[in-house]
Coordinates of C-alpha atoms in Angstrom, one line a residue:
M2 CA 58.4 54.5 -1.0
V3 CA 59.4 51.0 -1.6
E4 CA 58.5 49.9 1.3
E5 CA 55.2 51.5 1.7
R6 CA 53.9 50.3 -1.7
M7 CA 55.2 46.4 -1.2
G8 CA 53.2 47.0 2.0
N9 CA 50.2 48.3 0.7
C10 CA 50.4 45.4 -2.5
W11 CA 50.5 43.2 0.3
S12 CA 47.8 44.4 2.5
Y13 CA 45.5 44.6 -0.5
T14 CA 46.3 40.6 -1.3
K15 CA 45.8 40.0 2.1
D16 CA 42.7 41.9 1.9
Q17 CA 41.6 39.5 -0.8
F18 CA 42.1 36.6 0.5
D19 CA 40.1 37.4 3.3
N20 CA 37.6 38.5 1.4
L21 CA 37.0 35.8 -0.7
E22 CA 37.7 32.9 2.2
K23 CA 35.0 34.6 3.8
H24 CA 32.7 34.5 0.7
T25 CA 33.6 30.8 -0.5
Q26 CA 32.9 29.5 3.3
W27 CA 29.6 31.5 3.2
G28 CA 29.2 29.2 -0.5
I29 CA 29.8 26.2 1.8
E30 CA 27.1 27.0 4.6
F31 CA 24.7 27.9 1.5
V32 CA 25.0 24.2 0.3
E33 CA 25.2 23.0 3.6
K34 CA 21.2 25.0 4.4
Y35 CA 20.1 23.4 0.9
T36 CA 21.3 19.9 1.8
K37 CA 19.3 20.6 5.2
F38 CA 16.2 22.4 3.1
V39 CA 15.8 18.9 0.8
K40 CA 16.8 16.6 3.6
E41 CA 13.5 17.8 5.1
R42 CA 11.1 17.8 2.3
S43 CA 12.0 14.5 1.9
E44 CA 11.5 13.4 5.9
I45 CA 8.1 15.4 4.8
E46 CA 7.5 13.1 1.7
T47 CA 8.3 9.7 3.7
S48 CA 5.7 11.0 6.6
Y49 CA 3.3 12.2 4.1
A50 CA 3.8 8.2 2.6
K51 CA 3.2 6.9 5.9
Q52 CA 0.3 8.9 6.2
I53 CA -1.5 7.9 3.1
R54 CA -0.3 4.2 3.5
N55 CA -2.2 4.2 7.4
L56 CA -5.0 5.8 5.8
S57 CA -5.8 3.5 3.1
K58 CA -5.0 0.3 5.5
K59 CA -7.5 1.7 8.2
Y60 CA -10.1 1.5 5.6
Q61 CA -9.9 -1.5 3.9
P62 CA -12.4 -4.3 4.1
K63 CA -12.4 -6.4 7.2
K64 CA -12.3 -10.1 7.2
N65 CA -15.0 -11.7 8.0
S66 CA -16.8 -8.2 8.9
R67 CA -19.9 -6.2 6.8
E68 CA -17.5 -3.6 4.9
E69 CA -15.8 -6.7 3.3
E70 CA -19.6 -8.3 2.4
E71 CA -20.2 -4.9 1.0
S72 CA -17.4 -5.1 -1.4
K73 CA -20.5 -6.5 -3.7
Y74 CA -21.7 -3.2 -4.2
T75 CA -20.1 -1.4 -7.3
F76 CA -19.5 2.2 -5.1
C77 CA -17.6 -0.3 -2.7
R78 CA -15.2 -1.7 -5.3
A79 CA -14.8 1.4 -6.6
F80 CA -13.9 2.6 -3.2
L81 CA -11.5 -0.5 -2.5
T82 CA -10.3 0.7 -6.0
S83 CA -9.3 3.9 -5.4
L84 CA -8.1 2.7 -1.6
N85 CA -5.5 0.5 -3.3
E86 CA -4.5 3.3 -5.9
L87 CA -4.1 5.6 -3.3
N88 CA -1.3 2.7 -1.8
D89 CA 0.2 3.2 -5.1
Y90 CA 0.2 6.9 -4.8
A91 CA 2.0 6.9 -1.2
G92 CA 4.6 4.5 -2.7
Q93 CA 5.4 7.2 -5.7
H94 CA 5.9 9.9 -2.8
E95 CA 8.1 7.3 -0.8
V96 CA 10.2 7.2 -4.4
I97 CA 10.3 10.6 -4.2
A98 CA 11.8 10.7 -0.7
E99 CA 14.3 8.1 -2.3
N100 CA 15.7 9.7 -5.0
L101 CA 15.7 13.1 -3.5
T102 CA 18.0 11.1 -0.6
S103 CA 20.2 8.9 -3.2
Q104 CA 20.4 11.9 -5.6
I105 CA 20.7 15.5 -4.2
I106 CA 21.6 14.4 -0.1
S107 CA 24.1 12.0 -0.3
E108 CA 25.8 13.8 -3.4
L109 CA 25.6 17.3 -2.0
S110 CA 27.4 15.5 1.6
R111 CA 29.9 13.9 -0.6
Y112 CA 30.5 17.1 -2.9
L113 CA 31.0 19.4 0.8
Q114 CA 33.6 17.0 1.7
E115 CA 35.2 17.3 -1.9
L116 CA 34.4 21.4 -1.5
K117 CA 36.0 22.1 1.9
A118 CA 39.6 20.0 1.0
E119 CA 39.9 22.3 -2.2
R120 CA 39.1 25.5 -0.5
K121 CA 41.5 24.5 2.2
S122 CA 44.3 23.8 -0.3
H123 CA 43.4 26.6 -2.3
F124 CA 43.6 29.0 0.6
H125 CA 47.0 27.0 2.2
D126 CA 48.8 27.8 -1.5
G127 CA 47.5 31.8 -1.3
R128 CA 49.0 31.8 1.8
K129 CA 52.3 29.9 1.1
A130 CA 52.7 32.5 -1.5
Q131 CA 52.0 35.5 0.4
Q132 CA 54.6 34.2 3.4
H133 CA 56.7 33.2 0.7
I134 CA 57.6 36.8 -1.4
E135 CA 57.1 38.9 2.5
S136 CA 60.1 36.2 3.0
S137 CA 61.5 37.2 -0.1
W138 CA 61.4 40.7 0.6
K139 CA 62.7 40.3 4.1
Q140 CA 65.7 39.0 2.5
L141 CA 65.9 41.8 -0.1
E142 CA 65.8 44.3 2.9
S143 CA 68.3 42.4 4.2
C144 CA 70.9 42.4 1.8
K145 CA 70.1 45.9 1.3
R146 CA 70.5 47.1 4.5
R147 CA 73.9 45.3 4.6
F148 CA 75.2 47.1 1.4
E149 CA 73.9 49.7 2.7
R150 CA 76.2 48.9 5.7
D151 CA 79.0 48.1 4.1
C152 CA 79.0 51.2 1.6
K153 CA 79.3 53.4 5.2
E154 CA 82.1 51.2 7.3
A155 CA 83.9 51.6 3.3
D156 CA 83.2 55.9 3.3
R157 CA 84.8 55.9 7.2
A158 CA 87.4 53.1 6.5
Q159 CA 88.7 55.3 3.3
Q160 CA 88.3 58.8 5.7
Y161 CA 90.8 56.9 8.3
F162 CA 92.8 56.3 5.8
E163 CA 93.3 60.0 4.0
K164 CA 93.4 61.2 7.7
M165 CA 96.5 58.7 8.0
D166 CA 98.1 59.2 5.4
A167 CA 97.8 63.2 5.4
D168 CA 99.9 62.7 9.4
I169 CA 103.4 62.9 9.5
N170 CA 103.5 61.6 12.9
V171 CA 102.1 58.1 11.8
T172 CA 104.0 55.7 11.4
K173 CA 104.0 54.2 7.7
A174 CA 103.2 51.1 8.8
D175 CA 100.4 52.6 10.8
V176 CA 99.4 53.9 7.2
E177 CA 99.8 51.0 5.3
K178 CA 97.4 49.5 7.9
A179 CA 94.5 51.6 7.3
R180 CA 95.5 51.5 4.2
Q181 CA 94.5 47.9 3.9
Q182 CA 91.9 48.5 5.7
A183 CA 89.8 50.3 3.6
Q184 CA 90.8 48.2 0.5
M185 CA 88.9 45.7 2.8
R186 CA 85.8 47.5 3.4
H187 CA 85.8 48.4 -0.2
Q188 CA 86.0 45.0 -1.4
M189 CA 83.3 43.7 1.4
A190 CA 81.1 46.9 -0.1
A191 CA 81.2 45.5 -3.6
D192 CA 80.3 42.2 -2.1
S193 CA 77.4 43.6 -0.8
K194 CA 76.2 45.3 -3.7
G195 CA 76.5 42.5 -6.4
D196 CA 74.5 40.0 -3.5
Y197 CA 71.6 42.9 -2.9
S198 CA 72.2 43.7 -7.1
S199 CA 71.7 39.7 -7.5
Y200 CA 68.8 39.1 -4.9
L201 CA 67.2 42.6 -6.3
Q202 CA 67.1 40.8 -9.5
K203 CA 65.4 37.4 -8.3
F204 CA 63.1 38.6 -6.2
N205 CA 61.7 40.9 -8.7
Q206 CA 61.1 37.3 -10.8
E207 CA 59.5 36.3 -7.9
Q208 CA 57.4 39.3 -7.3
N209 CA 56.4 39.4 -10.9
D210 CA 55.3 35.6 -10.0
H211 CA 53.8 36.3 -7.5
Y212 CA 51.4 39.1 -8.6
Y213 CA 51.2 37.6 -12.4
T214 CA 51.2 33.6 -12.0
I215 CA 51.0 32.6 -8.8
I216 CA 47.9 34.7 -7.1
P217 CA 45.9 34.8 -10.6
N218 CA 46.3 31.4 -10.9
I219 CA 45.2 30.8 -7.2
F220 CA 42.2 33.4 -7.4
Q221 CA 41.7 31.3 -11.0
K222 CA 40.9 27.8 -9.0
L223 CA 38.9 29.7 -6.3
Q224 CA 36.3 31.3 -9.0
D225 CA 36.6 28.0 -10.2
M226 CA 35.8 26.1 -7.7
E227 CA 32.5 28.9 -6.4
E228 CA 31.4 28.4 -10.2
K229 CA 31.6 24.6 -9.2
R230 CA 29.6 25.3 -6.6
I231 CA 26.9 27.3 -7.8
E232 CA 26.7 24.9 -11.0
R233 CA 26.6 21.6 -8.8
I234 CA 23.2 23.7 -6.9
G235 CA 21.8 24.6 -10.0
L236 CA 21.7 21.0 -10.9
C237 CA 20.5 19.7 -7.3
M238 CA 17.6 22.5 -8.0
K239 CA 16.8 21.3 -10.8
T240 CA 17.4 17.5 -10.1
F241 CA 14.1 18.4 -7.2
A242 CA 11.6 19.5 -10.0
D243 CA 13.0 16.3 -11.8
V244 CA 12.8 14.5 -8.8
D245 CA 8.4 15.3 -8.8
R246 CA 8.2 14.9 -12.0
Q247 CA 9.7 11.8 -13.0
V248 CA 6.5 10.1 -11.2
L249 CA 3.9 12.4 -12.6
P250 CA 2.9 9.5 -14.7
I251 CA 2.3 6.8 -12.6
V252 CA 0.7 9.3 -10.6
G253 CA -1.5 10.6 -13.5
K254 CA -2.0 6.8 -13.7
C255 CA -3.4 5.8 -10.1
L256 CA -5.5 9.2 -10.3
D257 CA -6.7 7.7 -13.9
E258 CA -7.6 4.5 -12.2
M259 CA -9.4 6.4 -9.7
T260 CA -11.4 8.1 -12.4
K261 CA -12.2 5.1 -14.1
A262 CA -13.1 3.6 -10.6
A263 CA -15.7 6.6 -9.7
E264 CA -17.5 6.0 -13.2
S265 CA -17.5 2.5 -13.5
I266 CA -20.5 3.0 -10.7
E267 CA -23.4 1.9 -11.7
P268 CA -26.3 3.2 -9.0
K269 CA -29.6 0.6 -11.2
T270 CA -27.0 -2.6 -10.7
D271 CA -26.5 -1.4 -6.9
S272 CA -30.4 -0.4 -6.8
K273 CA -31.1 -3.8 -8.0
Q274 CA -28.3 -5.9 -5.2
V275 CA -30.6 -4.2 -3.2
V276 CA -34.1 -5.3 -4.4
E277 CA -33.1 -8.2 -4.6
S278 CA -31.4 -9.1 -1.3
Y279 CA -35.0 -8.0 0.1
K280 CA -36.8 -10.3 -2.5
S281 CA -39.4 -12.7 -1.5
G282 CA -39.5 -16.2 -2.1
F283 CA -43.3 -17.3 -1.9
E284 CA -46.5 -16.9 -3.9
P285 CA -48.6 -14.1 -2.5
P286 CA -51.3 -15.1 -1.1
G287 CA -54.8 -15.0 -2.6
D288 CA -58.0 -13.0 -1.8
V289 CA -59.8 -14.4 1.1
E290 CA -63.5 -15.1 0.4
F291 CA -66.5 -14.2 2.3
E292 CA -67.3 -16.7 5.1
D293 CA -71.0 -16.4 6.1
Y294 CA -71.3 -16.2 9.5
G295 CA -75.0 -16.7 9.8
Q296 CA -75.3 -20.0 9.5
P297 CA -72.4 -21.5 12.2
M298 CA -73.3 -24.8 12.0
K299 CA -73.0 -25.3 7.9
R300 CA -69.9 -23.1 8.1
T301 CA -67.2 -24.5 5.7
A302 CA -64.0 -22.8 4.6
S303 CA -63.7 -21.1 1.3
D304 CA -61.2 -22.6 -1.4
T305 CA -59.1 -19.9 -1.1
S306 CA -58.7 -19.9 2.2
L307 CA -55.3 -19.3 4.1
S308 CA -56.5 -22.2 6.9
S309 CA -58.8 -24.8 7.3
P310 CA -61.7 -25.1 9.7
R311 CA -59.9 -28.7 10.8
E312 CA -56.5 -28.1 11.5
G313 CA -57.9 -24.8 13.3
K314 CA -59.4 -27.8 16.0
E315 CA -56.3 -29.5 16.0
K316 CA -54.2 -26.6 16.8
P317 CA -54.4 -24.8 20.3
A318 CA -55.5 -21.1 20.4
G319 CA -51.6 -20.3 21.6
K320 CA -49.3 -22.5 18.9
T321 CA -52.1 -21.0 16.1
K322 CA -51.2 -17.3 16.8
G323 CA -48.6 -15.5 14.6
K324 CA -47.9 -13.7 11.4
L325 CA -48.2 -13.0 7.9
W326 CA -44.9 -15.2 5.8
P327 CA -43.6 -12.0 4.1
F328 CA -43.1 -10.6 7.9
I329 CA -40.8 -13.4 9.4
K330 CA -37.9 -12.8 10.7
N331 CA -35.2 -15.1 12.0
K332 CA -33.9 -14.3 14.7
N333 CA -30.9 -16.7 14.8
K334 CA -29.1 -18.8 12.5
G335 CA -28.7 -22.5 12.1
S336 CA -28.4 -25.6 9.9
G337 CA -32.1 -27.0 10.2
P338 CA -33.0 -30.9 9.3
E339 CA -30.4 -32.7 7.6
D340 CA -33.2 -32.3 4.2
F341 CA -33.7 -28.9 5.0
S342 CA -37.4 -29.3 4.5
H343 CA -37.6 -26.0 7.0
L344 CA -36.9 -23.9 4.3
P345 CA -38.6 -22.8 0.9
P346 CA -38.7 -24.7 -2.3
E347 CA -36.2 -22.8 -4.2
Q348 CA -33.7 -22.3 -1.3
R349 CA -34.6 -26.2 -0.3
R350 CA -33.2 -27.6 -3.7
K351 CA -30.5 -25.6 -4.2
K352 CA -28.9 -26.4 -0.9
L353 CA -30.1 -30.4 -1.9
Q354 CA -28.3 -29.6 -5.2
G355 CA -24.9 -27.9 -3.4
K356 CA -25.2 -30.8 -0.7
I357 CA -25.2 -33.3 -3.8
D358 CA -22.6 -31.8 -5.9
E359 CA -20.3 -31.7 -2.3
L360 CA -20.9 -35.3 -2.4
N361 CA -20.1 -36.3 -5.6
K362 CA -16.1 -34.3 -5.5
D363 CA -15.9 -35.9 -2.1
I364 CA -17.0 -39.2 -3.9
Q365 CA -14.5 -38.2 -6.9
K366 CA -11.7 -37.6 -3.9
E367 CA -11.2 -40.9 -2.5
M368 CA -11.8 -42.8 -6.3
D369 CA -8.7 -40.8 -7.0
Q370 CA -7.1 -41.9 -3.6
R371 CA -8.6 -45.6 -4.8
D372 CA -7.0 -45.5 -8.5
A373 CA -3.9 -44.5 -6.8
L374 CA -3.6 -47.0 -4.1
T375 CA -4.0 -49.8 -6.8
K376 CA -1.8 -49.1 -9.1
M377 CA 1.1 -49.2 -5.9
K378 CA -0.2 -52.5 -5.5
D379 CA 0.0 -53.0 -8.4
V380 CA 3.5 -51.7 -9.0
Y381 CA 3.8 -53.8 -4.9
V382 CA 3.0 -57.0 -6.8
K383 CA 5.4 -56.4 -9.6
N384 CA 8.2 -55.5 -7.4
P385 CA 8.0 -56.9 -4.2
Q386 CA 11.0 -55.8 -3.3
M387 CA 9.2 -52.3 -3.4
G388 CA 6.6 -52.8 -0.8
D389 CA 4.1 -55.1 0.3
P390 CA 1.3 -55.3 -1.8
T391 CA -0.9 -56.3 1.3
S392 CA -0.5 -53.2 3.2
V393 CA -2.9 -51.4 1.1
D394 CA -5.7 -53.7 1.2
P395 CA -6.7 -51.7 4.8
R396 CA -6.3 -48.5 3.4
L397 CA -8.3 -49.1 0.2
L398 CA -11.3 -51.7 2.2
E399 CA -11.4 -48.1 4.0
I400 CA -11.6 -46.3 1.0
G401 CA -14.3 -48.3 -0.7
Q402 CA -16.7 -48.1 3.0
N403 CA -16.1 -44.3 2.2
I404 CA -17.2 -44.6 -1.3
E405 CA -20.4 -46.7 -0.4
K406 CA -21.2 -44.4 2.7
L407 CA -21.1 -41.5 0.0
Q408 CA -23.2 -42.7 -2.4
F409 CA -25.9 -43.7 0.0
E410 CA -25.6 -39.8 1.0
V411 CA -26.2 -39.0 -2.8
Q412 CA -28.7 -41.5 -3.1
K413 CA -30.8 -40.3 -0.6
F414 CA -30.4 -36.3 -1.0
E415 CA -30.6 -36.8 -4.8
G416 CA -34.4 -38.5 -3.9
W417 CA -35.3 -35.5 -1.5
L418 CA -33.9 -33.6 -4.9
A419 CA -36.5 -34.9 -6.9
E420 CA -39.7 -34.6 -4.6
V421 CA -38.4 -30.9 -4.3
E422 CA -38.1 -30.3 -8.2
E423 CA -41.6 -32.2 -9.0
R424 CA -43.6 -29.6 -7.1
M425 CA -41.5 -26.8 -7.8
P426 CA -43.2 -23.9 -10.5
S427 CA -42.4 -23.7 -14.2
K428 CA -39.8 -21.0 -15.1
S429 CA -42.2 -19.4 -17.3
D430 CA -44.9 -19.1 -14.4
T431 CA -41.5 -17.6 -12.2
H432 CA -41.0 -15.2 -15.1
R433 CA -44.2 -13.6 -15.5
R434 CA -43.6 -12.5 -12.3
S435 CA -41.7 -9.3 -10.5
G436 CA -41.4 -7.5 -7.2
I437 CA -39.4 -8.3 -4.8
Y438 CA -40.7 -11.7 -4.4
E439 CA -40.1 -14.8 -5.8
T440 CA -43.6 -17.0 -7.1
Q441 CA -44.5 -20.2 -6.6
N442 CA -46.9 -22.5 -8.9
N443 CA -49.2 -23.9 -6.4
T444 CA -49.9 -24.2 -2.6
T445 CA -48.2 -27.5 -2.0
V446 CA -44.1 -25.2 -2.5
S447 CA -46.5 -23.4 0.6
N448 CA -47.2 -26.1 2.6
N449 CA -44.1 -27.4 2.3
C450 CA -42.2 -24.2 3.8
A451 CA -44.7 -24.0 6.6
Q452 CA -45.9 -20.9 6.2
D453 CA -48.4 -19.1 8.8
R454 CA -51.9 -17.8 7.1
E455 CA -54.5 -16.2 8.8
S456 CA -57.6 -16.4 8.9
P457 CA -60.9 -14.8 8.4
D458 CA -62.0 -14.5 12.1
G459 CA -58.3 -13.5 12.9
S460 CA -56.5 -16.5 14.2
Y461 CA -53.9 -18.3 12.9
T462 CA -54.4 -21.8 12.0
E463 CA -51.9 -24.1 9.4
E464 CA -52.7 -25.2 6.0
Q465 CA -51.2 -28.8 4.9
N466 CA -52.3 -31.1 2.2
S467 CA -52.0 -34.7 2.9
E468 CA -48.9 -35.2 0.8
T469 CA -47.2 -32.8 3.0
Q470 CA -48.0 -34.5 6.3
V471 CA -46.4 -37.4 4.7
K472 CA -43.8 -35.7 4.3
A473 CA -43.4 -34.2 7.8
N474 CA -44.0 -37.5 9.4
T475 CA -41.0 -38.7 7.0
H476 CA -38.5 -35.7 7.9
P477 CA -39.6 -33.6 11.2
I478 CA -39.5 -30.3 10.8
P479 CA -37.9 -28.5 14.0
T480 CA -40.4 -26.7 16.2
S481 CA -39.9 -23.4 17.7
S482 CA -36.7 -24.1 19.5
T483 CA -35.0 -24.7 16.5
P484 CA -32.6 -21.1 16.1
E485 CA -34.1 -21.1 12.8
F486 CA -37.5 -20.1 14.1
D487 CA -39.2 -17.1 15.9
D488 CA -39.8 -18.1 19.2
E489 CA -43.7 -17.1 18.4
F490 CA -44.4 -19.7 15.6
D491 CA -44.7 -23.3 15.8
D492 CA -44.0 -23.2 11.9
E493 CA -40.9 -22.8 10.1
E494 CA -39.7 -19.1 8.6
T495 CA -38.9 -18.5 5.4
L496 CA -36.6 -15.2 4.5
P497 CA -37.6 -14.0 1.0
T498 CA -34.6 -13.8 -2.1
I499 CA -33.8 -10.6 -1.6
G500 CA -31.1 -10.8 -4.4
T501 CA -28.7 -13.1 -6.6
C502 CA -24.5 -14.3 -6.6
K503 CA -22.0 -15.5 -8.2
A504 CA -19.2 -17.6 -6.9
L505 CA -15.8 -16.0 -7.2
Y506 CA -13.9 -19.1 -5.6
P507 CA -15.0 -22.1 -4.8
F508 CA -16.4 -23.3 -1.3
E509 CA -16.3 -26.6 0.2
G510 CA -18.5 -25.9 3.2
H511 CA -18.0 -28.6 5.5
N512 CA -19.0 -26.8 8.9
E513 CA -22.7 -27.0 9.9
G514 CA -24.8 -24.8 8.6
T515 CA -22.9 -23.0 5.6
I516 CA -23.6 -24.3 2.0
S517 CA -20.7 -25.6 -0.8
V518 CA -20.5 -23.7 -4.2
A519 CA -19.1 -24.3 -7.4
E520 CA -17.0 -20.8 -9.0
G521 CA -18.9 -19.3 -11.6
E522 CA -22.4 -20.6 -9.8
L523 CA -25.3 -18.4 -9.9
L524 CA -27.3 -18.7 -6.2
Y525 CA -30.1 -16.9 -4.5
V526 CA -29.5 -14.6 -1.7
I527 CA -31.8 -14.5 1.2
E528 CA -29.8 -12.3 3.5
E529 CA -26.9 -9.9 3.9
D530 CA -23.8 -9.9 5.6
K531 CA -24.8 -8.7 9.2
G532 CA -21.0 -7.8 10.0
D533 CA -19.8 -11.7 10.8
G534 CA -17.9 -11.9 6.6
W535 CA -21.3 -14.4 5.9
T536 CA -23.8 -14.1 3.6
R537 CA -26.8 -16.6 3.1
V538 CA -27.6 -17.7 0.1
R539 CA -30.3 -20.4 -0.9
R540 CA -29.7 -22.8 -4.5
N541 CA -32.9 -24.5 -4.6
E542 CA -36.3 -24.1 -2.2
D543 CA -34.7 -26.0 0.4
E544 CA -31.3 -25.7 0.3
E545 CA -29.4 -22.8 1.7
G546 CA -26.9 -22.1 3.8
Y547 CA -23.9 -19.5 4.8
V548 CA -20.6 -18.9 2.6
P549 CA -17.7 -16.1 3.0
T550 CA -19.2 -13.1 1.7
S551 CA -15.2 -12.6 -0.4
Y552 CA -16.1 -15.9 -2.2
V553 CA -19.0 -13.9 -4.1
E554 CA -20.2 -11.3 -5.8
V555 CA -23.9 -10.5 -4.8
F556 CA -26.7 -8.7 -7.1
L557 CA -29.3 -7.2 -5.3
E558 CA -32.6 -6.3 -7.6
T559 CA -33.5 -3.2 -8.7
N560 CA -37.0 -4.5 -10.6
A561 CA -39.4 -4.6 -7.2
K562 CA -39.7 -0.3 -7.2
G563 CA -42.9 0.7 -5.7
A564 CA -43.6 -3.1 -4.0
M565 CA -43.7 -4.1 0.2
T566 CA -40.2 -5.6 1.1
Y567 CA -40.9 -8.0 3.3
I568 CA -37.8 -8.7 6.1

């Protein structure tokens, strides 16, 4: 019965260890599964952030492209802001992935190693305790069997002695020997009894410790380990949510900036820029008066006619055919003559003014270099050991010549600028006009721009006064072979003003066909970016050129609704 009871207890304890071992192994596998889940979520966040960044980069304006030029519109700038905010939004998803990796994946990976080691230690202690109690039980059984055997041997020895003692035929010596053997067996049985009793007491103590102290402690440690595992999983699940929650304020700011950018769109401003982009810089032609063909010999040109008979005779018929100025369109981009006489007055004025400003900057740079070299020469004169004063003279001479050349150029351009400004219309007349073209105060401006006019008989002739003819002799106007003009015409083509722009950065404009601008300067826009990253602007009537689209902020006119747009 005792053996059966002990066997049941040990079997029960072993079953409990097996159950706990399976459960704790399942707990470890759950931690591994959750770690894998978080890792996959982190990879999704990283991939999503990468795709969002690539999307933002894909739609960013390209340098020297029409997309960059279009940034002058408020809706384009709003879209650009949204793209930038979207890039920051992607960064927050990268932060989520990084935090998931550092705060959960790395922590759980390290904890898993600790958990496996702790679990292994606890079950090792449990198995060791179980083996010890089973070993003690076996020793107790051994003591018990030895005691039982010794008792049986003592009984047999006693019975043999009694038999020998009763037998009269046995010698006294044999009886004494049997008695001594019986006494020895009784002593051995007594010793075995003592050992058995002692070991039984020891076993009972060990068994009590085993079932009431050792095993409960191991079970308690396993329970604590399991509770810590569950608690750690709970904390990780909370962190999983907190990682997202931590970036929500920044994500909210990104979304707020997107909303703010969308709200900053100004349809009227964008519409005005479109109108300004196609606004003309010429005065509309006057009414054409009736000419009496009934008296051909006395035919004279009306005062408001767009042509003169004299010019019609001077020009061959094949050369005078053309279009009215509003419909003239540039086919190519070029620099034109040095005095920009091929440009309209306002465009030419701005071009000349920009050239003058550019030359003045160059003069200032040369003067600064001259001052620096002069100071250096003075130092060399006072301290000959530092250098030869005469070594600076060639450079000073070169700078002086450069300054003279630049000053001469300034005077030349200032003379042309003065001529243009003398014939410019007053601002009061200009502001009285509205629509998509700018006004001109007199016909000399139109003549200087060499615009084509249509006579009543359907032919095209060019009207020039004596002053314009003198200017043409001084500054020849390019022929139709110049890229600035349509091949169909001898006369120059003038682009209308389609808007205004403000220079965001200074631009030197050293290359041919470009125009220098100062930061904050206001210019007229005469041609939008065609996709090459350049916008054609006009400073005055005869001063125009190309500036990088990214250097200016364009405002198209919106007050030309219902008016004809001339391209």
